[in-house]
PDB file of C-alpha atoms in Angstrom:
ATOM      1  CA  MET K   1      21.690  -3.628 -49.642  1.00  0.00           C
ATOM      2  CA  GLU K   2      21.895  -4.182 -45.996  1.00  0.00           C
ATOM      3  CA  SER K   3      22.724  -0.001 -46.246  1.00  0.00           C
ATOM      4  CA  ASP K   4      19.760   1.085 -47.057  1.00  0.00           C
ATOM      5  CA  LYS K   5      18.160  -0.927 -44.719  1.00  0.00           C
ATOM      6  CA  LYS K   6      20.795   0.399 -42.085  1.00  0.00           C
ATOM      7  CA  ARG K   7      20.002   3.709 -43.025  1.00  0.00           C
ATOM      8  CA  ASP K   8      15.201   2.520 -43.559  1.00  0.00           C
ATOM      9  CA  LYS K   9      15.868   1.881 -39.936  1.00  0.00           C
ATOM     10  CA  ASN K  10      17.741   4.887 -38.954  1.00  0.00           C
ATOM     11  CA  ASN K  11      14.842   7.386 -40.426  1.00  0.00           C
ATOM     12  CA  HIS K  12      12.508   5.489 -38.428  1.00  0.00           C
ATOM     13  CA  ARG K  13      13.944   5.423 -35.003  1.00  0.00           C
ATOM     14  CA  GLU K  14      15.225   9.260 -35.923  1.00  0.00           C
ATOM     15  CA  ARG K  15      11.148   9.838 -37.191  1.00  0.00           C
ATOM     16  CA  LEU K  16      10.220   8.144 -34.001  1.00  0.00           C
ATOM     17  CA  ARG K  17      12.020  10.174 -32.046  1.00  0.00           C
ATOM     18  CA  GLN K  18      10.991  13.251 -33.930  1.00  0.00           C
ATOM     19  CA  ARG K  19       6.914  12.514 -33.364  1.00  0.00           C
ATOM     20  CA  PHE K  20       8.238  12.489 -29.917  1.00  0.00           C
ATOM     21  CA  GLU K  21      10.131  15.315 -29.362  1.00  0.00           C
ATOM     22  CA  ASN K  22       7.056  17.446 -31.269  1.00  0.00           C
ATOM     23  CA  GLY K  23       4.089  15.312 -29.768  1.00  0.00           C
ATOM     24  CA  GLY K  24       5.047  14.114 -26.659  1.00  0.00           C
ATOM     25  CA  LEU K  25       3.688  10.847 -25.785  1.00  0.00           C
ATOM     26  CA  SER K  26       0.157  11.144 -27.641  1.00  0.00           C
ATOM     27  CA  SER K  27       1.916  10.613 -30.869  1.00  0.00           C
ATOM     28  CA  LEU K  28       3.247   7.236 -30.337  1.00  0.00           C
ATOM     29  CA  ALA K  29       1.507   3.841 -30.039  1.00  0.00           C
ATOM     30  CA  ASP K  30       2.081   1.851 -27.287  1.00  0.00           C
ATOM     31  CA  HIS K  31       4.741  -0.713 -29.628  1.00  0.00           C
ATOM     32  CA  GLU K  32       5.766   2.653 -30.525  1.00  0.00           C
ATOM     33  CA  ILE K  33       6.632   3.723 -27.191  1.00  0.00           C
ATOM     34  CA  VAL K  34       8.320   0.450 -25.759  1.00  0.00           C
ATOM     35  CA  GLU K  35      10.680   0.282 -28.904  1.00  0.00           C
ATOM     36  CA  LEU K  36      11.813   3.503 -28.367  1.00  0.00           C
ATOM     37  CA  LEU K  37      12.498   2.226 -24.101  1.00  0.00           C
ATOM     38  CA  LEU K  38      14.187  -0.535 -26.084  1.00  0.00           C
ATOM     39  CA  THR K  39      16.482   1.482 -28.396  1.00  0.00           C
ATOM     40  CA  LEU K  40      17.852   3.152 -24.760  1.00  0.00           C
ATOM     41  CA  GLY K  41      19.463  -0.476 -24.419  1.00  0.00           C
ATOM     42  CA  TYR K  42      20.642  -1.261 -27.798  1.00  0.00           C
ATOM     43  CA  PRO K  43      21.569   1.999 -30.119  1.00  0.00           C
ATOM     44  CA  ARG K  44      21.857   0.415 -33.128  1.00  0.00           C
ATOM     45  CA  LYS K  45      19.320  -2.929 -32.852  1.00  0.00           C
ATOM     46  CA  ASP K  46      16.664  -2.641 -34.777  1.00  0.00           C
ATOM     47  CA  CYS K  47      14.496  -3.270 -31.840  1.00  0.00           C
ATOM     48  CA  LYS K  48      10.434  -3.243 -33.568  1.00  0.00           C
ATOM     49  CA  PRO K  49      10.587  -7.061 -32.971  1.00  0.00           C
ATOM     50  CA  GLN K  50      11.012  -7.182 -29.641  1.00  0.00           C
ATOM     51  CA  ALA K  51       8.517  -3.825 -28.612  1.00  0.00           C
ATOM     52  CA  HIS K  52       5.452  -5.666 -30.834  1.00  0.00           C
ATOM     53  CA  GLU K  53       5.923  -9.052 -29.000  1.00  0.00           C
ATOM     54  CA  ALA K  54       6.076  -7.263 -25.822  1.00  0.00           C
ATOM     55  CA  ILE K  55       2.472  -5.815 -26.636  1.00  0.00           C
ATOM     56  CA  ARG K  56       1.025  -9.053 -28.021  1.00  0.00           C
ATOM     57  CA  ARG K  57       1.947 -10.919 -24.764  1.00  0.00           C
ATOM     58  CA  PHE K  58       1.216  -8.097 -22.284  1.00  0.00           C
ATOM     59  CA  LYS K  59      -1.348  -6.090 -24.217  1.00  0.00           C
ATOM     60  CA  ASN K  60      -0.139  -2.434 -23.446  1.00  0.00           C
ATOM     61  CA  LEU K  61       2.490  -0.948 -22.270  1.00  0.00           C
ATOM     62  CA  LYS K  62       1.224  -0.636 -17.932  1.00  0.00           C
ATOM     63  CA  GLY K  63       0.964  -4.655 -19.348  1.00  0.00           C
ATOM     64  CA  VAL K  64       4.499  -4.366 -20.935  1.00  0.00           C
ATOM     65  CA  LEU K  65       6.706  -2.286 -18.116  1.00  0.00           C
ATOM     66  CA  GLU K  66       4.765  -4.149 -15.111  1.00  0.00           C
ATOM     67  CA  ALA K  67       6.159  -7.448 -16.734  1.00  0.00           C
ATOM     68  CA  PRO K  68       9.112  -9.300 -15.115  1.00  0.00           C
ATOM     69  CA  LYS K  69      12.197  -9.419 -16.518  1.00  0.00           C
ATOM     70  CA  GLU K  70      11.524 -13.427 -16.012  1.00  0.00           C
ATOM     71  CA  GLU K  71       8.362 -12.899 -18.446  1.00  0.00           C
ATOM     72  CA  LEU K  72      10.519 -10.115 -20.901  1.00  0.00           C
ATOM     73  CA  LEU K  73      13.442 -12.418 -21.557  1.00  0.00           C
ATOM     74  CA  LYS K  74      11.430 -15.024 -22.979  1.00  0.00           C
ATOM     75  CA  ILE K  75      11.180 -12.408 -25.697  1.00  0.00           C
ATOM     76  CA  GLU K  76      13.361 -13.351 -28.879  1.00  0.00           C
ATOM     77  CA  GLY K  77      16.222 -11.219 -29.154  1.00  0.00           C
ATOM     78  CA  MET K  78      15.187  -9.660 -25.747  1.00  0.00           C
ATOM     79  CA  GLY K  79      17.958  -8.899 -23.713  1.00  0.00           C
ATOM     80  CA  GLU K  80      19.308  -7.837 -20.583  1.00  0.00           C
ATOM     81  CA  ARG K  81      19.692  -3.628 -21.616  1.00  0.00           C
ATOM     82  CA  SER K  82      16.490  -3.904 -22.742  1.00  0.00           C
ATOM     83  CA  THR K  83      15.028  -5.439 -19.931  1.00  0.00           C
ATOM     84  CA  ILE K  84      16.967  -2.643 -17.778  1.00  0.00           C
ATOM     85  CA  ALA K  85      15.691   0.668 -19.882  1.00  0.00           C
ATOM     86  CA  LEU K  86      12.170  -0.747 -19.271  1.00  0.00           C
ATOM     87  CA  ARG K  87      12.215  -1.218 -15.649  1.00  0.00           C
ATOM     88  CA  LEU K  88      13.902   1.639 -15.492  1.00  0.00           C
ATOM     89  CA  ILE K  89      11.381   4.111 -16.760  1.00  0.00           C
ATOM     90  CA  ARG K  90       8.821   2.046 -15.035  1.00  0.00           C
ATOM     91  CA  ASP K  91      11.064   2.516 -11.425  1.00  0.00           C
ATOM     92  CA  VAL K  92      12.193   6.812 -12.521  1.00  0.00           C
ATOM     93  CA  SER K  93       8.090   6.932 -12.970  1.00  0.00           C
ATOM     94  CA  GLN K  94       6.890   5.873  -9.901  1.00  0.00           C
ATOM     95  CA  ARG K  95       9.245   8.083  -8.209  1.00  0.00           C
ATOM     96  CA  LEU K  96       8.115  11.091  -9.174  1.00  0.00           C
ATOM     97  CA  VAL K  97       4.957  10.216  -8.928  1.00  0.00           C
ATOM     98  CA  ARG K  98       5.997   9.663  -5.095  1.00  0.00           C
ATOM     99  CA  ASP K  99       8.208  12.565  -4.725  1.00  0.00           C
ATOM    100  CA  LYS K 100       5.117  14.838  -6.189  1.00  0.00           C
ATOM    101  CA  THR K 101       2.726  13.247  -4.480  1.00  0.00           C
ATOM    102  CA  ILE K 102       4.516  13.887  -0.889  1.00  0.00           C
ATOM    103  CA  ASN K 103       5.491  17.828  -2.257  1.00  0.00           C
ATOM    104  CA  SER K 104       2.018  18.378  -2.912  1.00  0.00           C
ATOM    105  CA  GLY K 105       0.928  17.033   0.946  1.00  0.00           C
ATOM    106  CA  ALA K 106      -1.928  14.930  -0.804  1.00  0.00           C
ATOM    107  CA  CYS K 107      -4.322  13.473   2.428  1.00  0.00           C
ATOM    108  CA  TYR K 108      -4.604   9.355   3.104  1.00  0.00           C
ATOM    109  CA  SER K 109      -8.073   9.891   4.518  1.00  0.00           C
ATOM    110  CA  ASN K 110      -9.810   6.168   3.092  1.00  0.00           C
ATOM    111  CA  PRO K 111      -8.500   3.139   1.359  1.00  0.00           C
ATOM    112  CA  ASP K 112      -8.966   3.904  -2.222  1.00  0.00           C
ATOM    113  CA  ASP K 113      -6.642   6.674  -2.213  1.00  0.00           C
ATOM    114  CA  VAL K 114      -3.842   4.424  -0.924  1.00  0.00           C
ATOM    115  CA  TYR K 115      -4.875   2.008  -3.418  1.00  0.00           C
ATOM    116  CA  ASP K 116      -4.685   4.322  -6.054  1.00  0.00           C
ATOM    117  CA  PHE K 117      -0.910   4.824  -5.101  1.00  0.00           C
ATOM    118  CA  LEU K 118       0.416   2.175  -4.114  1.00  0.00           C
ATOM    119  CA  LYS K 119      -1.347  -0.292  -6.825  1.00  0.00           C
ATOM    120  CA  VAL K 120       1.191   0.588 -10.129  1.00  0.00           C
ATOM    121  CA  ALA K 121       4.150  -0.028  -7.192  1.00  0.00           C
ATOM    122  CA  ILE K 122       3.429  -3.767  -5.784  1.00  0.00           C
ATOM    123  CA  ALA K 123       0.087  -4.513  -7.244  1.00  0.00           C
ATOM    124  CA  SER K 124       2.376  -7.102 -10.376  1.00  0.00           C
ATOM    125  CA  ARG K 125       5.312  -7.717  -8.595  1.00  0.00           C
ATOM    126  CA  PRO K 126       6.788 -11.307  -8.400  1.00  0.00           C
ATOM    127  CA  LYS K 127       7.121 -11.244  -4.704  1.00  0.00           C
ATOM    128  CA  GLU K 128       5.334 -10.126  -1.530  1.00  0.00           C
ATOM    129  CA  ILE K 129       6.714  -6.565  -0.690  1.00  0.00           C
ATOM    130  CA  PHE K 130       5.545  -3.849   2.625  1.00  0.00           C
ATOM    131  CA  LYS K 131       4.845  -1.066   2.947  1.00  0.00           C
ATOM    132  CA  VAL K 132       4.727   1.626   5.214  1.00  0.00           C
ATOM    133  CA  LEU K 133       3.165   5.113   4.458  1.00  0.00           C
ATOM    134  CA  TYR K 134       4.014   7.767   7.936  1.00  0.00           C
ATOM    135  CA  LEU K 135       0.956  10.611   7.772  1.00  0.00           C
ATOM    136  CA  ASP K 136       1.075  14.229  10.257  1.00  0.00           C
ATOM    137  CA  ASN K 137      -1.480  14.683  12.531  1.00  0.00           C
ATOM    138  CA  ARG K 138      -3.763  15.603   9.170  1.00  0.00           C
ATOM    139  CA  ASN K 139      -2.590  12.761   7.344  1.00  0.00           C
ATOM    140  CA  ARG K 140      -0.415  14.473   4.873  1.00  0.00           C
ATOM    141  CA  LEU K 141       1.790  12.035   3.174  1.00  0.00           C
ATOM    142  CA  LEU K 142       5.203  12.504   4.919  1.00  0.00           C
ATOM    143  CA  GLU K 143       6.954   9.804   3.265  1.00  0.00           C
ATOM    144  CA  GLU K 144       6.864   5.998   1.732  1.00  0.00           C
ATOM    145  CA  LYS K 145       8.803   3.799   3.056  1.00  0.00           C
ATOM    146  CA  THR K 146       9.322  -0.265   2.118  1.00  0.00           C
ATOM    147  CA  LEU K 147       9.816  -2.220   5.042  1.00  0.00           C
ATOM    148  CA  PHE K 148      10.788  -5.575   3.448  1.00  0.00           C
ATOM    149  CA  GLU K 149      10.517  -7.631   0.670  1.00  0.00           C
ATOM    150  CA  GLY K 150      10.096 -11.493   0.109  1.00  0.00           C
ATOM    151  CA  THR K 151       7.619 -13.639   2.404  1.00  0.00           C
ATOM    152  CA  VAL K 152       5.717 -11.063   4.864  1.00  0.00           C
ATOM    153  CA  ASN K 153       5.582 -12.401   8.635  1.00  0.00           C
ATOM    154  CA  ARG K 154       6.336 -11.220  12.024  1.00  0.00           C
ATOM    155  CA  SER K 155      10.361 -12.456  12.131  1.00  0.00           C
ATOM    156  CA  ALA K 156      10.534 -10.531   8.770  1.00  0.00           C
ATOM    157  CA  VAL K 157       8.830  -6.635   9.344  1.00  0.00           C
ATOM    158  CA  TYR K 158       9.899  -5.596  12.575  1.00  0.00           C
ATOM    159  CA  PRO K 159       7.868  -3.117  14.712  1.00  0.00           C
ATOM    160  CA  ARG K 160      10.163  -1.115  16.470  1.00  0.00           C
ATOM    161  CA  GLU K 161      11.689  -0.262  13.278  1.00  0.00           C
ATOM    162  CA  ALA K 162       9.046   0.642  12.098  1.00  0.00           C
ATOM    163  CA  MET K 163       7.968   2.877  14.953  1.00  0.00           C
ATOM    164  CA  GLU K 164      10.611   4.246  15.480  1.00  0.00           C
ATOM    165  CA  ASP K 165      11.181   5.353  11.562  1.00  0.00           C
ATOM    166  CA  ALA K 166       7.500   7.220  11.834  1.00  0.00           C
ATOM    167  CA  LEU K 167       9.272   8.915  15.400  1.00  0.00           C
ATOM    168  CA  ARG K 168      12.387  10.437  13.296  1.00  0.00           C
ATOM    169  CA  GLN K 169       9.601  11.336  10.295  1.00  0.00           C
ATOM    170  CA  HIS K 170       7.095  13.065  13.059  1.00  0.00           C
ATOM    171  CA  SER K 171       4.800  11.116  11.721  1.00  0.00           C
ATOM    172  CA  THR K 172       1.015  10.715  14.532  1.00  0.00           C
ATOM    173  CA  ALA K 173      -0.168   7.932  11.873  1.00  0.00           C
ATOM    174  CA  MET K 174       0.631   4.940  10.020  1.00  0.00           C
ATOM    175  CA  ILE K 175      -0.840   2.713   7.041  1.00  0.00           C
ATOM    176  CA  PHE K 176       0.712  -0.437   6.267  1.00  0.00           C
ATOM    177  CA  ALA K 177       0.478  -2.251   2.642  1.00  0.00           C
ATOM    178  CA  HIS K 178       1.526  -5.424   1.050  1.00  0.00           C
ATOM    179  CA  ASN K 179       0.555  -7.253  -1.754  1.00  0.00           C
ATOM    180  CA  HIS K 180      -0.196 -10.890  -3.082  1.00  0.00           C
ATOM    181  CA  PRO K 181       0.980 -12.172  -5.835  1.00  0.00           C
ATOM    182  CA  SER K 182      -0.623 -14.802  -5.662  1.00  0.00           C
ATOM    183  CA  GLY K 183      -3.918 -12.005  -6.350  1.00  0.00           C
ATOM    184  CA  SER K 184      -5.480 -13.793  -3.033  1.00  0.00           C
ATOM    185  CA  LEU K 185      -6.922 -10.727  -1.577  1.00  0.00           C
ATOM    186  CA  GLU K 186      -7.724 -13.135   2.133  1.00  0.00           C
ATOM    187  CA  PRO K 187      -5.198 -12.387   4.273  1.00  0.00           C
ATOM    188  CA  SER K 188      -3.239 -14.846   6.215  1.00  0.00           C
ATOM    189  CA  PRO K 189      -3.033 -16.135  10.136  1.00  0.00           C
ATOM    190  CA  GLU K 190       0.082 -14.262   9.404  1.00  0.00           C
ATOM    191  CA  ASP K 191      -0.939 -11.018   8.002  1.00  0.00           C
ATOM    192  CA  LYS K 192      -3.264 -11.061  10.688  1.00  0.00           C
ATOM    193  CA  ASN K 193      -0.858 -11.586  13.559  1.00  0.00           C
ATOM    194  CA  LEU K 194       1.674  -8.691  12.130  1.00  0.00           C
ATOM    195  CA  THR K 195      -1.107  -6.688  11.452  1.00  0.00           C
ATOM    196  CA  ARG K 196      -2.036  -7.019  15.345  1.00  0.00           C
ATOM    197  CA  THR K 197       1.403  -6.556  16.699  1.00  0.00           C
ATOM    198  CA  LEU K 198       1.894  -3.561  14.577  1.00  0.00           C
ATOM    199  CA  VAL K 199      -0.872  -1.718  16.303  1.00  0.00           C
ATOM    200  CA  PHE K 200      -0.430  -2.664  20.111  1.00  0.00           C
ATOM    201  CA  ALA K 201       3.336  -1.737  19.139  1.00  0.00           C
ATOM    202  CA  ALA K 202       2.124   1.702  17.500  1.00  0.00           C
ATOM    203  CA  ILE K 203      -0.148   2.303  20.641  1.00  0.00           C
ATOM    204  CA  PHE K 204       2.178   1.735  23.093  1.00  0.00           C
ATOM    205  CA  MET K 205       4.423   4.253  20.915  1.00  0.00           C
ATOM    206  CA  GLN K 206       1.233   6.393  21.328  1.00  0.00           C
ATOM    207  CA  LEU K 207       0.828   6.230  17.214  1.00  0.00           C
ATOM    208  CA  LYS K 208      -2.113   5.549  15.252  1.00  0.00           C
ATOM    209  CA  ILE K 209      -1.765   2.339  13.146  1.00  0.00           C
ATOM    210  CA  LEU K 210      -5.178   3.783  10.063  1.00  0.00           C
ATOM    211  CA  ASP K 211      -5.017   0.900   8.346  1.00  0.00           C
ATOM    212  CA  HIS K 212      -3.554  -2.036   6.854  1.00  0.00           C
ATOM    213  CA  LEU K 213      -4.091  -3.278   2.797  1.00  0.00           C
ATOM    214  CA  ILE K 214      -3.599  -6.425   1.060  1.00  0.00           C
ATOM    215  CA  ILE K 215      -3.157  -4.867  -2.993  1.00  0.00           C
ATOM    216  CA  THR K 216      -3.701  -7.032  -5.874  1.00  0.00           C
ATOM    217  CA  GLN K 217      -4.577  -6.210  -9.655  1.00  0.00           C
ATOM    218  CA  ARG K 218      -7.803  -6.491  -8.699  1.00  0.00           C
ATOM    219  CA  GLY K 219      -8.473  -5.082  -5.977  1.00  0.00           C
ATOM    220  CA  TYR K 220      -7.832  -4.281  -2.388  1.00  0.00           C
ATOM    221  CA  TYR K 221      -8.434  -6.192   1.107  1.00  0.00           C
ATOM    222  CA  SER K 222      -8.723  -2.952   4.227  1.00  0.00           C
ATOM    223  CA  PHE K 223      -8.350  -4.192   8.010  1.00  0.00           C
ATOM    224  CA  ALA K 224      -9.621  -1.007   9.230  1.00  0.00           C
ATOM    225  CA  GLU K 225     -12.703  -1.268   6.847  1.00  0.00           C
ATOM    226  CA  HIS K 226     -13.634  -5.192   8.277  1.00  0.00           C
ATOM    227  CA  GLY K 227     -13.261  -3.478  11.860  1.00  0.00           C
ATOM    228  CA  LEU K 228     -10.009  -5.783  12.577  1.00  0.00           C
ATOM    229  CA  ILE K 229      -7.837  -2.122  13.237  1.00  0.00           C
ATOM    230  CA  GLU K 230     -10.838  -1.476  16.261  1.00  0.00           C
ATOM    231  CA  ARG K 231     -11.013  -4.902  17.262  1.00  0.00           C
ATOM    232  CA  TRP K 232      -7.565  -4.599  18.126  1.00  0.00           C
ATOM    233  CA  GLU K 233      -6.664  -1.173  19.507  1.00  0.00           C
ATOM    234  CA  SER K 234     -10.199  -2.563  21.697  1.00  0.00           C
ATOM    235  CA  GLU K 235      -8.319  -5.863  22.924  1.00  0.00           C
ATOM    236  CA  TYR K 236      -5.183  -3.873  23.644  1.00  0.00           C
ATOM    237  CA  ILE K 237      -6.865  -1.746  25.956  1.00  0.00           C
ATOM    238  CA  ARG K 238      -8.666  -4.379  27.679  1.00  0.00           C
ATOM    239  CA  LEU K 239      -5.467  -6.191  28.343  1.00  0.00           C
ATOM    240  CA  ASN K 240      -4.638  -2.929  30.305  1.00  0.00           C
ATOM    241  CA  ILE K 241      -0.617  -3.275  29.334  1.00  0.00           C
ATOM    242  CA  PRO K 242       1.637  -1.866  31.638  1.00  0.00           C
ATOM    243  CA  GLY K 243       3.946   0.970  29.983  1.00  0.00           C
ATOM    244  CA  SER K 244       1.115   2.043  28.178  1.00  0.00           C
TER     245      SER K 244
END
């Protein structure tokens, strides 16, 4: 009886692999994709119950891949190796999209494009991630970099380092973005103070800040669209800071 169960489990897993091999992801339901991923961590374990429960809790494949590790581990039978497999496939896919985007010479001239590019990477993360896009003089993406993870404030993000990185990348413009794990789209006083400091530092270095986005699952807040970038640029000129 035990050997029959083991044989059925192995046959089921092999059928999933064959369906993926022959028809790709479109041939599998979301729970089957999750199950196949979980077998990477536990090649001899029946992962079907955990896959079904993950889809029940997080609704779909996207929800499972974006779920925090702590929430995944609440599923009975879900171990550390399983969460590593899920996070690995998520991060590898994000890296692939990032590298393809950079190599394609994609342009980022409006916040919708930036939001689409960064939403999957940071919108649902449980802590704040502060990113920068380095652009050339035609707004083509040269590099995307994480500057900080934690609570965003002026002591955590160093404007000088961001500007020096821009010069190393031969970048002329930058777009900053960070998420709000709370889901709020309102910029905090620290968000505004930091962005003002970055705008001032960029002008001093003869660089341009195009925008700073706050990104959540339900949308984004654009400092440029709300006129704040232009306001701080004008303020810098009025202050007539020496050396600028």
